[in-house]
XYZ file of N, CA, C and O in Angstrom:
312
model
N 13.671 18.186 23.817
C 12.574 18.483 23.417
C 11.469 19.063 24.267
O 11.184 18.878 25.344
N 11.024 20.084 23.621
C 9.772 21.030 24.618
C 8.784 20.459 24.697
O 7.899 20.589 25.736
N 8.151 19.761 23.763
C 6.541 18.887 23.713
C 6.781 17.754 24.240
O 7.501 16.661 23.707
N 5.891 17.564 25.405
C 6.238 16.357 26.017
C 5.510 15.302 25.131
O 5.690 14.071 25.381
N 4.462 15.570 24.439
C 3.923 14.895 23.458
C 4.610 14.235 22.631
O 4.739 13.412 21.895
N 5.451 15.143 22.090
C 6.589 14.606 20.906
C 7.641 13.609 21.572
O 7.852 12.474 21.092
N 7.886 13.881 22.913
C 8.504 12.698 23.509
C 8.161 11.536 23.565
O 8.717 10.469 23.905
N 6.693 11.109 23.331
C 5.759 10.201 23.723
C 6.114 9.270 22.215
O 5.835 8.114 22.162
N 6.537 9.903 21.179
C 6.386 9.456 19.853
C 7.357 8.742 19.605
O 8.696 8.903 19.909
N 7.532 7.376 18.961
C 8.432 6.507 18.644
C 8.116 6.089 17.237
O 7.092 5.732 16.782
N 9.404 6.304 16.474
C 9.413 6.144 15.071
C 9.574 4.566 15.093
O 10.642 4.258 15.662
N 8.857 3.981 14.276
C 8.926 2.574 13.946
C 9.810 2.534 12.382
O 10.536 1.544 12.200
N 9.463 3.487 11.199
C 9.939 3.384 10.422
C 9.842 4.649 9.484
O 9.205 5.570 9.655
N 10.783 5.004 8.846
C 10.639 6.455 7.645
C 11.042 5.787 6.320
O 11.855 5.066 5.751
N 9.990 6.598 5.527
C 9.734 6.216 3.858
C 10.159 7.642 3.249
O 9.636 8.791 3.754
N 10.978 7.751 2.582
C 11.597 8.847 1.846
C 11.153 8.709 0.266
O 11.015 7.641 0.106
N 10.683 9.751 -0.253
C 10.328 9.674 -1.731
C 10.396 11.254 -2.402
O 10.707 12.356 -1.659
N 10.731 11.060 -3.440
C 11.283 12.397 -4.288
C 9.889 12.973 -4.882
O 9.258 12.193 -5.255
N 9.888 14.184 -4.846
C 8.978 14.937 -5.708
C 9.490 16.017 -6.402
O 10.835 15.970 -6.572
N 8.727 16.391 -7.173
C 9.279 17.523 -8.189
C 9.969 18.870 -7.613
O 10.805 19.556 -8.244
N 9.831 18.914 -6.363
C 10.001 20.142 -5.515
C 11.169 19.789 -4.649
O 11.767 20.672 -3.807
N 11.290 18.353 -4.190
C 12.215 18.289 -3.081
C 11.876 16.877 -2.532
O 11.320 16.011 -3.470
N 12.361 16.631 -1.478
C 12.411 15.332 -0.794
C 11.211 15.442 0.407
O 11.148 16.041 1.088
N 10.664 14.484 0.165
C 9.225 13.970 1.317
C 9.632 13.063 2.087
O 10.235 12.128 1.657
N 8.884 12.826 2.938
C 8.833 11.603 3.917
C 7.488 11.273 4.790
O 6.779 12.136 4.883
N 7.440 9.976 5.138
C 6.256 9.594 6.064
C 7.301 9.025 7.095
O 7.795 7.774 6.734
N 7.165 9.344 8.271
C 7.847 8.778 9.575
C 6.740 7.921 10.241
O 5.695 8.526 10.843
N 6.432 6.604 10.484
C 5.344 5.878 11.081
C 5.646 5.616 12.433
O 6.956 5.339 12.923
N 4.890 6.256 13.275
C 4.888 5.920 14.824
C 3.863 5.075 15.521
O 3.121 4.883 14.534
N 3.681 5.092 16.559
C 2.851 4.242 17.268
C 1.435 4.685 17.160
O 0.481 4.053 17.466
N 1.517 6.082 17.151
C -0.264 6.802 16.986
C -0.534 7.244 15.469
O -1.418 7.943 15.534
N 0.345 7.149 14.698
C 0.222 7.666 13.390
C 1.494 8.177 12.552
O 2.289 7.724 12.910
N 1.294 8.887 11.858
C 2.604 9.235 10.824
C 3.084 10.887 10.892
O 1.878 11.700 10.836
N 4.219 11.263 10.707
C 4.617 12.384 10.795
C 4.886 12.507 9.219
O 5.834 11.692 8.683
N 4.272 13.592 8.649
C 4.317 13.881 7.048
C 5.122 15.082 6.790
O 5.056 15.913 7.435
N 5.812 14.980 5.539
C 6.031 16.191 4.947
C 6.127 15.797 3.436
O 6.922 14.920 2.980
N 5.396 16.591 2.656
C 5.003 16.087 1.486
C 6.008 16.691 0.587
O 6.053 16.161 -0.725
N 7.255 17.150 0.699
C 8.386 17.404 -0.130
C 7.913 18.799 -1.282
O 8.630 18.859 -1.937
N 6.889 19.192 -1.113
C 6.500 20.233 -1.860
C 6.738 21.949 -1.062
O 6.048 22.783 -1.602
N 7.528 21.936 -0.163
C 7.628 23.183 0.202
C 6.714 23.425 1.665
O 6.665 24.490 2.336
N 5.783 22.758 1.869
C 4.965 22.713 3.262
C 5.635 22.530 4.280
O 6.504 21.784 4.296
N 4.978 22.663 5.626
C 5.413 22.284 6.819
C 5.157 20.660 6.943
O 4.551 19.805 6.349
N 5.974 20.323 8.107
C 5.944 18.860 8.720
C 4.932 18.828 9.796
O 4.588 19.659 10.299
N 3.913 17.837 9.389
C 2.516 17.784 10.577
C 2.379 16.180 10.841
O 3.066 15.413 10.222
N 1.700 16.181 11.848
C 1.368 14.745 12.273
C -0.039 14.412 11.981
O -1.031 15.350 12.042
N -0.417 12.986 11.233
C -1.646 12.778 10.808
C -1.839 11.281 11.324
O -1.017 10.374 11.414
N -3.129 11.201 11.880
C -3.953 9.787 12.287
C -5.236 9.562 11.949
O -5.889 10.553 11.615
N -5.624 8.325 12.139
C -7.052 7.835 11.599
C -7.832 8.070 13.050
O -9.417 8.124 13.126
N -7.221 7.608 14.121
C -8.039 7.646 15.368
C -8.021 8.765 16.209
O -7.389 9.506 16.361
N -9.455 9.124 16.398
C -9.859 10.556 17.490
C -8.991 10.281 18.565
O -8.490 11.469 19.013
N -8.786 9.248 19.192
C -8.244 9.037 20.515
C -6.720 9.842 20.575
O -6.106 10.325 21.549
N -6.116 9.963 19.056
C -4.651 10.258 19.019
C -4.670 11.580 18.451
O -3.453 12.176 18.038
N -5.785 12.413 18.364
C -5.953 13.783 17.884
C -4.813 14.688 18.728
O -4.531 15.569 18.081
N -4.733 14.554 19.832
C -3.692 15.660 20.445
C -2.589 15.689 20.042
O -2.026 16.556 20.106
N -2.078 14.540 19.287
C -0.663 14.553 18.720
C -0.686 15.663 17.518
O 0.730 15.963 16.966
N -1.621 15.902 16.918
C -1.710 16.681 15.636
C -1.382 18.312 16.286
O -0.872 18.928 15.384
N -1.257 18.566 17.382
C -1.224 19.883 17.731
C 0.412 20.125 17.966
O 0.861 21.292 18.307
N 1.394 19.080 18.040
C 2.721 19.407 17.943
C 3.080 19.975 16.694
O 2.935 19.828 15.504
N 4.059 21.054 17.079
C 4.518 21.891 16.162
C 5.857 20.944 15.135
O 6.117 20.391 15.789
N 5.844 21.678 14.077
C 6.777 21.087 12.929
C 8.154 21.080 13.501
O 8.944 19.643 13.271
N 8.643 21.896 14.230
C 10.012 21.833 14.694
C 10.471 20.548 15.931
O 11.390 19.873 15.491
N 9.257 20.329 16.652
C 9.399 19.151 17.755
C 9.249 18.069 17.119
O 9.585 16.925 17.146
N 8.152 17.690 15.964
C 8.267 16.795 15.138
C 9.755 16.016 14.194
O 9.884 15.169 14.261
N 10.243 17.567 13.756
C 11.469 17.277 13.115
C 12.667 16.556 14.193
O 13.571 15.934 13.940
N 12.608 17.031 15.336
C 13.510 16.885 16.384
C 13.181 15.162 16.826
O 14.244 14.156 17.337
N 11.884 14.499 16.643
C 11.679 13.215 17.108
C 12.348 12.536 15.811
O 13.020 11.330 16.136
N 12.306 12.862 14.408
C 12.951 12.220 13.342
C 14.213 12.198 13.455
O 14.910 11.276 13.239
N 14.650 13.386 13.955
C 16.549 13.537 14.216
C 16.903 12.688 15.049
O 17.920 11.692 14.909
N 16.213 12.426 16.115
C 16.538 11.464 17.443
C 16.452 10.046 16.468
O 17.687 9.352 17.240
N 15.582 9.681 16.010
C 15.577 8.443 15.299
C 16.603 8.151 14.500
O 17.179 6.938 14.637
N 17.096 9.029 13.592
C 17.918 9.004 12.534
C 19.290 9.067 13.476
O 20.317 7.996 12.798
N 19.627 9.380 14.355
C 20.839 9.525 15.231
C 21.004 7.927 15.790
O 22.175 7.324 15.557
N 20.038 7.416 16.453
C 19.924 5.932 17.054
C 20.075 5.205 15.897
O 21.019 4.028 15.687
N 19.572 5.233 14.598
C 19.985 4.446 13.368
C 21.264 4.409 13.316
O 21.776 3.391 12.616
N 22.019 5.561 13.069
C 23.187 5.641 12.262
C 24.102 5.166 13.344
O 25.065 4.687 13.190
N 24.056 5.314 14.784
C 24.894 4.609 15.833
C 25.004 2.897 15.544
O 25.731 2.095 15.736
N 23.464 2.226 15.239
C 23.801 0.951 14.751
C 24.427 0.605 13.812
O 25.070 -0.615 13.780
N 24.458 1.297 12.702
C 25.128 0.850 11.358
C 26.707 0.619 11.448
O 27.215 1.341 12.492
């Protein structure tokens, strides 16, 4: 992963949901959530605290890599 900020994110849980245009998700981290609304827009980071606003600058590809890393770890446990 190229973004050091992305490396700091630890996913705690992922919630998937269906939309009329696809699959959306919210991946909760210790600093906020990684979102994709499932309607064709990009993946982004959102949080409520100003202290964590630096994570909003992580590009969608690095955010997807964080999720991929979490899903690989989860599949190894099953």
